[in-house]
């Protein structure tokens, strides 16, 4: 689970959206601070940039980089701190920016906020080092005694809320050593290098620390572990509130868990900071002392201003990891015996958890954060221990849930013990189909998932019906149907996925109904990546370009208003827009050409080729392979032969970079594998250029690239070949083995290869599981549908019945939107309409299987049979 998605859920109940979108002029915590509503003097400009609201005098010249000042604040003193900084900066013509509301400050300091950015409430921009010292000294005196969280990326000025960091003042970007586009600063040789933004203070190599900062750096190093009776051995987990570590009690040699809490940081929904929540956990565990289902408290101490709770180390494995390894639906065709054995195991484990929850309730404690990750199952699987009581309530049956896993978030009307009862109901379903995060979009999905679980497993319907009744209590009552759906129809979804073109038309209506053409940042709602890079709402993977491509490929009616939106976005690309195919301008240019806007596409190509792309990564998603494929395709469609020369230049650079990269598991620092981010993307570029030029060297390069990615694969369940990422194996289209299989199919059209032939057959097996955690194209079931509908492998797993089964499984991640067919996006907490993670990608995949004309991904048309 990627916890970064949670902050994008508050602004919209159905789609991911930027936190500031629905809170710019709100009320309550969303209301703008009074200070930012003040009239500015003549000559000042107010500017919105994401969550930030910036103020600067137009006649002042600032450097492009230098020492900048960050000021932290707590929720209760932020208004006062902002007013004081405003009153200091505006008369002195000093530029600054701020988080303009209590809600946005809360979001920035939340438990799972970005640790490197957390705590930054105000940023002040000095003109030079001397002014930096003056401003920092003045603000330190002015704000003396004001509390605020420590900013991990910065150097703290004394003990107050003032911090400093060397970095960029303006938006400049460069490629890092992995070819990723990053914010940039200029080094001492005049080169742009990444502006490192990490949860630790970093001084660039070429920058000399000013003398006035030396005492603060010395003070930062003064707190050490000397004197405490514990040795920290390894970190288990980090959040914005602190870390969780395995350690050793030096007095007894007992292995222990040490949980850290930073003051004023890691805020929960009730605004409690990490220290307050850790105190709650300590008090709850002391109340529960003696129970076998909870850990014992060993100690409590403070180091610097951080609090630590020391607890008993619990042997065993978290339920989510055991569950992931033994779940039978990761197989293509689990036997009735496997399904029955798993069903008995799941029901027995649920009873153990239910008994544990009853035991803590009997002591007057509500857990309030029950989910698969917080349940430790003993090695012999005979008992459970509940972990992480920081959200718990002691003798308070009216406390609402303040921290929750997305798949176990209780409705707002549940309090106290009812929160745990709701989580137990979710657990009944999640043990069979771990898709309960969909309930945040539509709670009625509970009955649909229960019905699917009852069809897949020999689980008593009463067991699942009790869960549905609890989840839908106060919402509506839904009975789980007895037996399979009548007439092959699904009463939950507006149309069967295999009912093409009715399913296409329903998805198209959902996509178009979600559009917001009045917005400049995005047209169609999609993944949070829309907000991560400049122009993200227009690009191919997550934005309008990819959606329009899917609509056109599957025969949908033209969408002129959407095309006009994309044309406007392409006319003046946002500063810092990437050049890549899936994340940037080359993908947009390619789509514009296919939609008939050739000159506008060529204008954008001129912009792309005039920029420095020599340092791009070699990959398909963001790098040289995608850029080269787009240029080669445009050379063919437009007749601009010079574009093929540039495509060949991309191929040469990509081959050099990919060949120099080390091999081995991803965890050892090797580059990623797969179609989008691995060597397979460069193989695709070399293959297409071989077809255009007949140069066999390019075919050799394609083979070498494919072998590099195959070397990163391992065989799993049933002999399925998957990419080994070091800590998990991946079958998916984007970063897994199925994407490699697609290019193997295309390579084998031109040259026989026994290793490749064997590998693609084993990759087909990776597309046979009955359950994939998400529906999306690149990280979910839709990619399996697309591969099975396209592959020329033949044999077991590639028949029509196999494809139909995957289409049926794809429906598990579907949710109606305004009466039309739509799909959940990445992390399954909101719907998505984009190509990479959402409905447009599912539309393209279903079109590849069901449409009367070939539907395919860019540069991957259905291969010819050898």
mmCIF file of N, CA, C and O in Angstrom, residues 259 281 293-295 312 314 318 367 369-371 373-376 385-390:
data_model
loop_
_atom_site.group_PDB
_atom_site.id
_atom_site.type_symbol
_atom_site.label_atom_id
_atom_site.label_comp_id
_atom_site.label_asym_id
_atom_site.label_seq_id
_atom_site.Cartn_x
_atom_site.Cartn_y
_atom_site.Cartn_z
ATOM 1 N N UNK A 259 9.487 2.237 19.464
ATOM 2 C CA UNK A 259 8.639 3.056 18.600
ATOM 3 C C UNK A 259 8.855 4.519 18.953
ATOM 4 O O UNK A 259 8.706 4.919 20.107
ATOM 5 N N UNK A 281 -1.058 4.735 23.044
ATOM 6 C CA UNK A 281 -0.688 3.326 22.874
ATOM 7 C C UNK A 281 -0.107 2.756 24.159
ATOM 8 O O UNK A 281 -0.464 1.641 24.569
ATOM 9 N N UNK A 293 -2.891 -11.637 23.500
ATOM 10 C CA UNK A 293 -3.112 -11.085 22.163
ATOM 11 C C UNK A 293 -2.596 -9.654 22.011
ATOM 12 O O UNK A 293 -2.868 -9.013 20.992
ATOM 13 N N UNK A 294 -1.850 -9.132 22.986
ATOM 14 C CA UNK A 294 -1.270 -7.790 22.891
ATOM 15 C C UNK A 294 0.149 -7.812 23.444
ATOM 16 O O UNK A 294 0.452 -8.571 24.365
ATOM 17 N N UNK A 295 1.042 -6.976 22.906
ATOM 18 C CA UNK A 295 2.417 -6.945 23.424
ATOM 19 C C UNK A 295 2.494 -6.235 24.773
ATOM 20 O O UNK A 295 1.657 -5.385 25.098
ATOM 21 N N UNK A 312 7.577 -5.385 24.015
ATOM 22 C CA UNK A 312 7.933 -6.781 23.775
ATOM 23 C C UNK A 312 7.999 -7.052 22.271
ATOM 24 O O UNK A 312 7.135 -6.607 21.517
ATOM 25 N N UNK A 314 7.358 -9.390 19.227
ATOM 26 C CA UNK A 314 6.419 -10.480 18.978
ATOM 27 C C UNK A 314 6.922 -11.335 17.813
ATOM 28 O O UNK A 314 7.142 -10.830 16.710
ATOM 29 N N UNK A 318 3.124 -10.962 9.949
ATOM 30 C CA UNK A 318 1.874 -10.221 9.773
ATOM 31 C C UNK A 318 0.928 -10.980 8.856
ATOM 32 O O UNK A 318 1.360 -11.639 7.904
ATOM 33 N N UNK A 367 -9.816 -0.878 19.709
ATOM 34 C CA UNK A 367 -8.569 -0.894 18.933
ATOM 35 C C UNK A 367 -8.533 0.255 17.936
ATOM 36 O O UNK A 367 -7.557 1.003 17.842
ATOM 37 N N UNK A 369 -7.994 0.433 14.795
ATOM 38 C CA UNK A 369 -7.119 0.382 13.613
ATOM 39 C C UNK A 369 -6.821 -1.060 13.231
ATOM 40 O O UNK A 369 -5.686 -1.428 12.961
ATOM 41 N N UNK A 370 -7.847 -1.873 13.190
ATOM 42 C CA UNK A 370 -7.686 -3.283 12.842
ATOM 43 C C UNK A 370 -7.601 -3.445 11.323
ATOM 44 O O UNK A 370 -8.463 -2.960 10.593
ATOM 45 N N UNK A 371 -6.549 -4.123 10.869
ATOM 46 C CA UNK A 371 -6.430 -4.455 9.445
ATOM 47 C C UNK A 371 -5.366 -5.535 9.283
ATOM 48 O O UNK A 371 -4.716 -5.939 10.251
ATOM 49 N N UNK A 373 -2.379 -5.717 8.237
ATOM 50 C CA UNK A 373 -0.986 -5.443 8.578
ATOM 51 C C UNK A 373 -0.771 -5.390 10.089
ATOM 52 O O UNK A 373 0.363 -5.484 10.557
ATOM 53 N N UNK A 374 -1.825 -5.196 10.865
ATOM 54 C CA UNK A 374 -1.708 -5.037 12.316
ATOM 55 C C UNK A 374 -2.066 -6.300 13.085
ATOM 56 O O UNK A 374 -2.281 -6.254 14.286
ATOM 57 N N UNK A 375 -2.136 -7.415 12.371
ATOM 58 C CA UNK A 375 -2.453 -8.701 12.997
ATOM 59 C C UNK A 375 -1.258 -9.618 12.804
ATOM 60 O O UNK A 375 -0.894 -9.956 11.669
ATOM 61 N N UNK A 376 -0.606 -10.008 13.901
ATOM 62 C CA UNK A 376 0.548 -10.896 13.841
ATOM 63 C C UNK A 376 0.090 -12.315 14.155
ATOM 64 O O UNK A 376 -0.466 -12.577 15.230
ATOM 65 N N UNK A 385 -1.631 -11.829 17.677
ATOM 66 C CA UNK A 385 -1.340 -10.674 18.522
ATOM 67 C C UNK A 385 -1.687 -9.438 17.714
ATOM 68 O O UNK A 385 -1.307 -9.322 16.542
ATOM 69 N N UNK A 386 -2.411 -8.514 18.330
ATOM 70 C CA UNK A 386 -2.771 -7.257 17.676
ATOM 71 C C UNK A 386 -1.685 -6.223 17.957
ATOM 72 O O UNK A 386 -1.227 -6.083 19.091
ATOM 73 N N UNK A 387 -1.302 -5.482 16.929
ATOM 74 C CA UNK A 387 -0.217 -4.512 17.031
ATOM 75 C C UNK A 387 -0.705 -3.108 16.705
ATOM 76 O O UNK A 387 -1.708 -2.931 16.012
ATOM 77 N N UNK A 388 0.052 -2.109 17.195
ATOM 78 C CA UNK A 388 -0.139 -0.707 16.809
ATOM 79 C C UNK A 388 -1.427 -0.121 17.401
ATOM 80 O O UNK A 388 -2.434 0.050 16.711
ATOM 81 N N UNK A 389 -1.356 0.216 18.693
ATOM 82 C CA UNK A 389 -2.524 0.717 19.426
ATOM 83 C C UNK A 389 -2.541 2.238 19.542
ATOM 84 O O UNK A 389 -3.194 2.780 20.426
ATOM 85 N N UNK A 390 -1.854 2.957 18.659
ATOM 86 C CA UNK A 390 -1.781 4.407 18.804
ATOM 87 C C UNK A 390 -3.107 5.098 18.507
ATOM 88 O O UNK A 390 -3.306 6.246 18.893
#
